[in-house]
PDB file of C-alpha atoms in Angstrom:
ATOM      1  CA  MET A   1     113.074  24.219  58.464  1.00 62.00           C
ATOM      2  CA  THR A   2     113.201  20.489  58.334  1.00 82.00           C
ATOM      3  CA  ALA A   3     110.797  18.232  56.591  1.00 79.00           C
ATOM      4  CA  ALA A   4     109.449  16.995  59.938  1.00 76.00           C
ATOM      5  CA  VAL A   5     108.618  20.521  61.132  1.00 74.00           C
ATOM      6  CA  THR A   6     106.983  21.334  57.827  1.00 80.00           C
ATOM      7  CA  ALA A   7     104.913  18.158  58.009  1.00 72.00           C
ATOM      8  CA  MET A   8     103.934  18.957  61.579  1.00 75.00           C
ATOM      9  CA  ILE A   9     102.815  22.507  60.655  1.00 76.00           C
ATOM     10  CA  THR A  10     100.877  21.179  57.686  1.00 77.00           C
ATOM     11  CA  ALA A  11      99.171  18.584  59.878  1.00 71.00           C
ATOM     12  CA  VAL A  12      98.260  21.165  62.545  1.00 69.00           C
ATOM     13  CA  VAL A  13      96.841  23.549  59.917  1.00 69.00           C
ATOM     14  CA  GLY A  14      94.891  20.679  58.365  1.00 72.00           C
ATOM     15  CA  VAL A  15      93.432  19.602  61.715  1.00 71.00           C
ATOM     16  CA  LEU A  16      92.566  23.197  62.687  1.00 67.00           C
ATOM     17  CA  GLY A  17      90.919  23.718  59.305  1.00 69.00           C
ATOM     18  CA  THR A  18      88.894  20.561  59.752  1.00 78.00           C
ATOM     19  CA  LEU A  19      87.859  21.558  63.274  1.00 70.00           C
ATOM     20  CA  LEU A  20      87.080  25.210  62.482  1.00 69.00           C
ATOM     21  CA  ALA A  21      85.199  24.673  59.196  1.00 74.00           C
ATOM     22  CA  PRO A  22      81.935  23.577  60.865  1.00 78.00           C
ATOM     23  CA  VAL A  23      82.154  26.424  63.403  1.00 74.00           C
ATOM     24  CA  LEU A  24      82.677  29.017  60.674  1.00 75.00           C
ATOM     25  CA  SER A  25      79.938  27.476  58.587  1.00 77.00           C
ATOM     26  CA  GLN A  26      77.562  27.531  61.563  1.00 82.00           C
ATOM     27  CA  ARG A  27      78.337  31.198  62.290  1.00 80.00           C
ATOM     28  CA  LEU A  28      77.743  32.139  58.657  1.00 78.00           C
ATOM     29  CA  THR A  29      74.458  30.247  58.632  1.00 82.00           C
ATOM     30  CA  ALA A  30      73.393  31.929  61.881  1.00 79.00           C
ATOM     31  CA  ARG A  31      74.137  35.360  60.411  1.00 84.00           C
ATOM     32  CA  GLN A  32      72.133  34.541  57.289  1.00 85.00           C
ATOM     33  CA  ARG A  33      69.189  33.340  59.374  1.00 85.00           C
ATOM     34  CA  ALA A  34      69.328  36.454  61.548  1.00 81.00           C
ATOM     35  CA  GLU A  35      69.313  38.663  58.457  1.00 86.00           C
ATOM     36  CA  GLU A  36      66.405  36.686  56.998  1.00 86.00           C
ATOM     37  CA  ALA A  37      64.529  37.074  60.295  1.00 84.00           C
ATOM     38  CA  ARG A  38      65.145  40.851  60.285  1.00 90.00           C
ATOM     39  CA  LEU A  39      63.909  41.080  56.709  1.00 89.00           C
ATOM     40  CA  ALA A  40      60.840  38.991  57.507  1.00 88.00           C
ATOM     41  CA  GLU A  41      60.076  41.215  60.520  1.00 91.00           C
ATOM     42  CA  ARG A  42      60.423  44.386  58.425  1.00 90.00           C
ATOM     43  CA  THR A  43      58.135  42.869  55.797  1.00 89.00           C
ATOM     44  CA  ARG A  44      55.604  41.829  58.440  1.00 91.00           C
ATOM     45  CA  ARG A  45      55.563  45.331  59.959  1.00 90.00           C
ATOM     46  CA  PHE A  46      55.194  46.940  56.539  1.00 91.00           C
ATOM     47  CA  GLU A  47      52.278  44.657  55.672  1.00 93.00           C
ATOM     48  CA  GLU A  48      50.698  45.282  59.072  1.00 91.00           C
ATOM     49  CA  ARG A  49      50.953  49.041  58.545  1.00 91.00           C
ATOM     50  CA  ARG A  50      49.634  48.787  54.976  1.00 93.00           C
ATOM     51  CA  ASP A  51      46.678  46.700  56.143  1.00 94.00           C
ATOM     52  CA  ALA A  52      45.950  49.170  58.951  1.00 93.00           C
ATOM     53  CA  TYR A  53      46.120  52.092  56.521  1.00 94.00           C
ATOM     54  CA  THR A  54      43.828  50.367  54.044  1.00 95.00           C
ATOM     55  CA  ALA A  55      41.287  49.476  56.722  1.00 95.00           C
ATOM     56  CA  MET A  56      41.364  52.914  58.337  1.00 95.00           C
ATOM     57  CA  ASN A  57      41.075  54.700  54.994  1.00 95.00           C
ATOM     58  CA  ARG A  58      38.158  52.518  53.917  1.00 96.00           C
ATOM     59  CA  ALA A  59      36.353  52.787  57.261  1.00 96.00           C
ATOM     60  CA  SER A  60      36.781  56.559  57.579  1.00 96.00           C
ATOM     61  CA  ARG A  61      35.527  57.148  54.038  1.00 95.00           C
ATOM     62  CA  GLN A  62      32.562  54.829  54.580  1.00 97.00           C
ATOM     63  CA  PHE A  63      31.687  56.574  57.849  1.00 97.00           C
ATOM     64  CA  HIS A  64      32.019  59.962  56.127  1.00 97.00           C
ATOM     65  CA  THR A  65      29.745  58.872  53.278  1.00 97.00           C
ATOM     66  CA  LEU A  66      27.073  57.464  55.581  1.00 98.00           C
ATOM     67  CA  LEU A  67      27.161  60.589  57.757  1.00 98.00           C
ATOM     68  CA  LYS A  68      26.576  62.697  54.654  1.00 97.00           C
ATOM     69  CA  ASP A  69      23.733  60.420  53.537  1.00 97.00           C
ATOM     70  CA  ALA A  70      22.184  60.556  57.015  1.00 97.00           C
ATOM     71  CA  LEU A  71      22.278  64.347  57.058  1.00 97.00           C
ATOM     72  CA  HIS A  72      20.603  64.545  53.645  1.00 97.00           C
ATOM     73  CA  ARG A  73      17.925  62.072  54.729  1.00 96.00           C
ATOM     74  CA  ILE A  74      17.342  63.847  58.055  1.00 96.00           C
ATOM     75  CA  ARG A  75      17.031  67.149  56.196  1.00 95.00           C
ATOM     76  CA  ASP A  76      14.524  65.567  53.796  1.00 95.00           C
ATOM     77  CA  GLY A  77      12.638  63.804  56.597  1.00 94.00           C
ATOM     78  CA  VAL A  78      13.231  60.291  55.222  1.00 96.00           C
ATOM     79  CA  TYR A  79      15.835  58.916  57.640  1.00 95.00           C
ATOM     80  CA  THR A  80      14.956  55.300  58.452  1.00 95.00           C
ATOM     81  CA  GLU A  81      15.953  52.685  60.988  1.00 96.00           C
ATOM     82  CA  LEU A  82      17.935  50.873  58.273  1.00 96.00           C
ATOM     83  CA  GLU A  83      20.095  53.973  57.704  1.00 96.00           C
ATOM     84  CA  ARG A  84      20.543  54.403  61.460  1.00 96.00           C
ATOM     85  CA  ASP A  85      21.755  50.819  61.737  1.00 97.00           C
ATOM     86  CA  GLN A  86      24.101  51.191  58.764  1.00 97.00           C
ATOM     87  CA  LEU A  87      25.563  54.390  60.190  1.00 97.00           C
ATOM     88  CA  GLU A  88      26.049  52.810  63.603  1.00 97.00           C
ATOM     89  CA  GLU A  89      27.749  49.784  62.038  1.00 98.00           C
ATOM     90  CA  ALA A  90      30.053  52.076  60.032  1.00 97.00           C
ATOM     91  CA  ARG A  91      30.824  54.103  63.177  1.00 97.00           C
ATOM     92  CA  ARG A  92      31.780  50.963  65.086  1.00 97.00           C
ATOM     93  CA  ASP A  93      33.905  49.663  62.227  1.00 97.00           C
ATOM     94  CA  TYR A  94      35.629  53.041  61.965  1.00 96.00           C
ATOM     95  CA  ARG A  95      36.241  53.102  65.726  1.00 95.00           C
ATOM     96  CA  ASP A  96      37.755  49.603  65.602  1.00 96.00           C
ATOM     97  CA  ARG A  97      40.019  50.383  62.619  1.00 94.00           C
ATOM     98  CA  TYR A  98      41.098  53.627  64.295  1.00 92.00           C
ATOM     99  CA  ALA A  99      41.962  51.753  67.509  1.00 92.00           C
ATOM    100  CA  GLU A 100      43.928  49.108  65.606  1.00 92.00           C
ATOM    101  CA  ALA A 101      45.869  51.736  63.701  1.00 91.00           C
ATOM    102  CA  GLN A 102      46.825  53.476  66.935  1.00 90.00           C
ATOM    103  CA  MET A 103      48.937  50.448  67.798  1.00 89.00           C
ATOM    104  CA  VAL A 104      50.949  50.180  64.577  1.00 89.00           C
ATOM    105  CA  VAL A 105      51.188  53.499  62.738  1.00 89.00           C
ATOM    106  CA  PRO A 106      53.653  56.379  63.176  1.00 91.00           C
ATOM    107  CA  GLU A 107      52.676  59.471  65.146  1.00 92.00           C
ATOM    108  CA  ARG A 108      52.395  61.726  62.063  1.00 92.00           C
ATOM    109  CA  ILE A 109      49.718  59.423  60.665  1.00 92.00           C
ATOM    110  CA  LEU A 110      47.926  59.386  64.014  1.00 91.00           C
ATOM    111  CA  ASP A 111      47.945  63.179  64.059  1.00 93.00           C
ATOM    112  CA  ALA A 112      46.256  63.228  60.651  1.00 93.00           C
ATOM    113  CA  SER A 113      43.751  60.567  61.701  1.00 93.00           C
ATOM    114  CA  ARG A 114      42.928  62.493  64.892  1.00 93.00           C
ATOM    115  CA  SER A 115      42.106  65.500  62.766  1.00 93.00           C
ATOM    116  CA  VAL A 116      39.704  63.399  60.678  1.00 94.00           C
ATOM    117  CA  ASN A 117      38.294  61.734  63.783  1.00 94.00           C
ATOM    118  CA  GLN A 118      37.503  65.097  65.363  1.00 94.00           C
ATOM    119  CA  VAL A 119      35.260  66.096  62.467  1.00 95.00           C
ATOM    120  CA  LEU A 120      33.609  62.704  62.017  1.00 96.00           C
ATOM    121  CA  ALA A 121      32.858  62.255  65.722  1.00 96.00           C
ATOM    122  CA  GLY A 122      31.498  65.788  65.994  1.00 96.00           C
ATOM    123  CA  VAL A 123      29.203  65.370  63.008  1.00 97.00           C
ATOM    124  CA  ASP A 124      28.082  61.957  64.258  1.00 97.00           C
ATOM    125  CA  ALA A 125      27.022  63.554  67.542  1.00 97.00           C
ATOM    126  CA  VAL A 126      25.063  66.213  65.633  1.00 97.00           C
ATOM    127  CA  VAL A 127      23.361  63.543  63.499  1.00 97.00           C
ATOM    128  CA  LYS A 128      22.260  61.711  66.638  1.00 97.00           C
ATOM    129  CA  ARG A 129      20.906  64.904  68.233  1.00 97.00           C
ATOM    130  CA  LEU A 130      19.103  65.947  65.053  1.00 96.00           C
ATOM    131  CA  ASP A 131      17.608  62.481  64.685  1.00 96.00           C
ATOM    132  CA  ARG A 132      16.311  62.575  68.272  1.00 94.00           C
ATOM    133  CA  GLY A 133      14.960  66.093  67.921  1.00 93.00           C
ATOM    134  CA  LEU A 134      17.458  67.399  70.488  1.00 92.00           C
ATOM    135  CA  ALA A 135      19.455  69.761  68.269  1.00 92.00           C
ATOM    136  CA  ARG A 136      21.408  72.484  70.007  1.00 92.00           C
ATOM    137  CA  ASP A 137      21.071  76.125  69.024  1.00 93.00           C
ATOM    138  CA  GLY A 138      22.355  76.617  65.495  1.00 90.00           C
ATOM    139  CA  GLU A 139      22.554  72.903  64.717  1.00 94.00           C
ATOM    140  CA  SER A 140      20.973  71.847  61.459  1.00 94.00           C
ATOM    141  CA  ALA A 141      21.565  69.291  58.760  1.00 95.00           C
ATOM    142  CA  GLU A 142      22.834  72.053  56.453  1.00 95.00           C
ATOM    143  CA  GLU A 143      25.364  73.297  59.027  1.00 95.00           C
ATOM    144  CA  ALA A 144      26.500  69.758  59.787  1.00 96.00           C
ATOM    145  CA  LEU A 145      26.991  69.108  56.064  1.00 96.00           C
ATOM    146  CA  LEU A 146      29.252  72.153  55.919  1.00 95.00           C
ATOM    147  CA  ASP A 147      31.172  70.870  58.950  1.00 94.00           C
ATOM    148  CA  LEU A 148      31.455  67.449  57.326  1.00 95.00           C
ATOM    149  CA  LYS A 149      32.879  69.075  54.203  1.00 94.00           C
ATOM    150  CA  ALA A 150      35.867  70.055  56.385  1.00 87.00           C
ATOM    151  CA  ALA A 151      36.744  66.378  56.715  1.00 90.00           C
ATOM    152  CA  GLU A 152      37.359  65.932  52.978  1.00 94.00           C
ATOM    153  CA  PRO A 153      40.736  67.732  52.797  1.00 95.00           C
ATOM    154  CA  ARG A 154      41.703  66.061  56.063  1.00 95.00           C
ATOM    155  CA  LEU A 155      40.864  62.640  54.616  1.00 95.00           C
ATOM    156  CA  ALA A 156      42.935  63.461  51.519  1.00 95.00           C
ATOM    157  CA  ALA A 157      45.867  64.640  53.662  1.00 95.00           C
ATOM    158  CA  MET A 158      45.705  61.484  55.778  1.00 94.00           C
ATOM    159  CA  ARG A 159      45.672  59.316  52.655  1.00 94.00           C
ATOM    160  CA  ARG A 160      48.668  61.202  51.187  1.00 94.00           C
ATOM    161  CA  LEU A 161      50.649  60.694  54.412  1.00 94.00           C
ATOM    162  CA  MET A 162      49.791  57.001  54.475  1.00 94.00           C
ATOM    163  CA  ARG A 163      50.814  56.528  50.858  1.00 94.00           C
ATOM    164  CA  ALA A 164      54.067  58.404  51.417  1.00 94.00           C
ATOM    165  CA  ASP A 165      54.826  56.255  54.473  1.00 93.00           C
ATOM    166  CA  LEU A 166      54.331  53.164  52.318  1.00 92.00           C
ATOM    167  CA  GLY A 167      56.646  54.554  49.643  1.00 91.00           C
ATOM    168  CA  VAL A 168      53.918  55.292  47.073  1.00 90.00           C
ATOM    169  CA  THR A 169      55.065  58.461  45.339  1.00 79.00           C
ATOM    170  CA  GLU A 170      52.693  58.823  42.387  1.00 73.00           C
TER     171      GLU A 170
END
């Protein structure tokens, strides 16, 4: 190979390197940005799920507690308008958190939350009938308290599933 050919090859390689460097750099930057966007999306979804779990857990436990309080007060004949309003507010908050969670949580969590919802909604209906003096045969505050007790292991199971989904193992 002559010196002229070698110089020509060197010049061509140099020019190609100069021309391709920005393209390669741009592609690498685009890949990094895409990976950062994927990571940010995963983080956003995780946080969205965690927030939904926290809100649903809090709302379902609050609703459960106020249902239990209402049943005790109905049984004792001291159920007031303030407690009715608090229970209704908790029911609405629970309903809203449940609806929000339905849009972002996996099906296994929804199955557990449906199980909790079944008990809470059923007891809420009994509370309303007892409060209005329209109890069905066999309905009483004592029976409803026993039914409400069935929600406790379901609440615990739902919380365990949520924690496991978030990677909390302890």
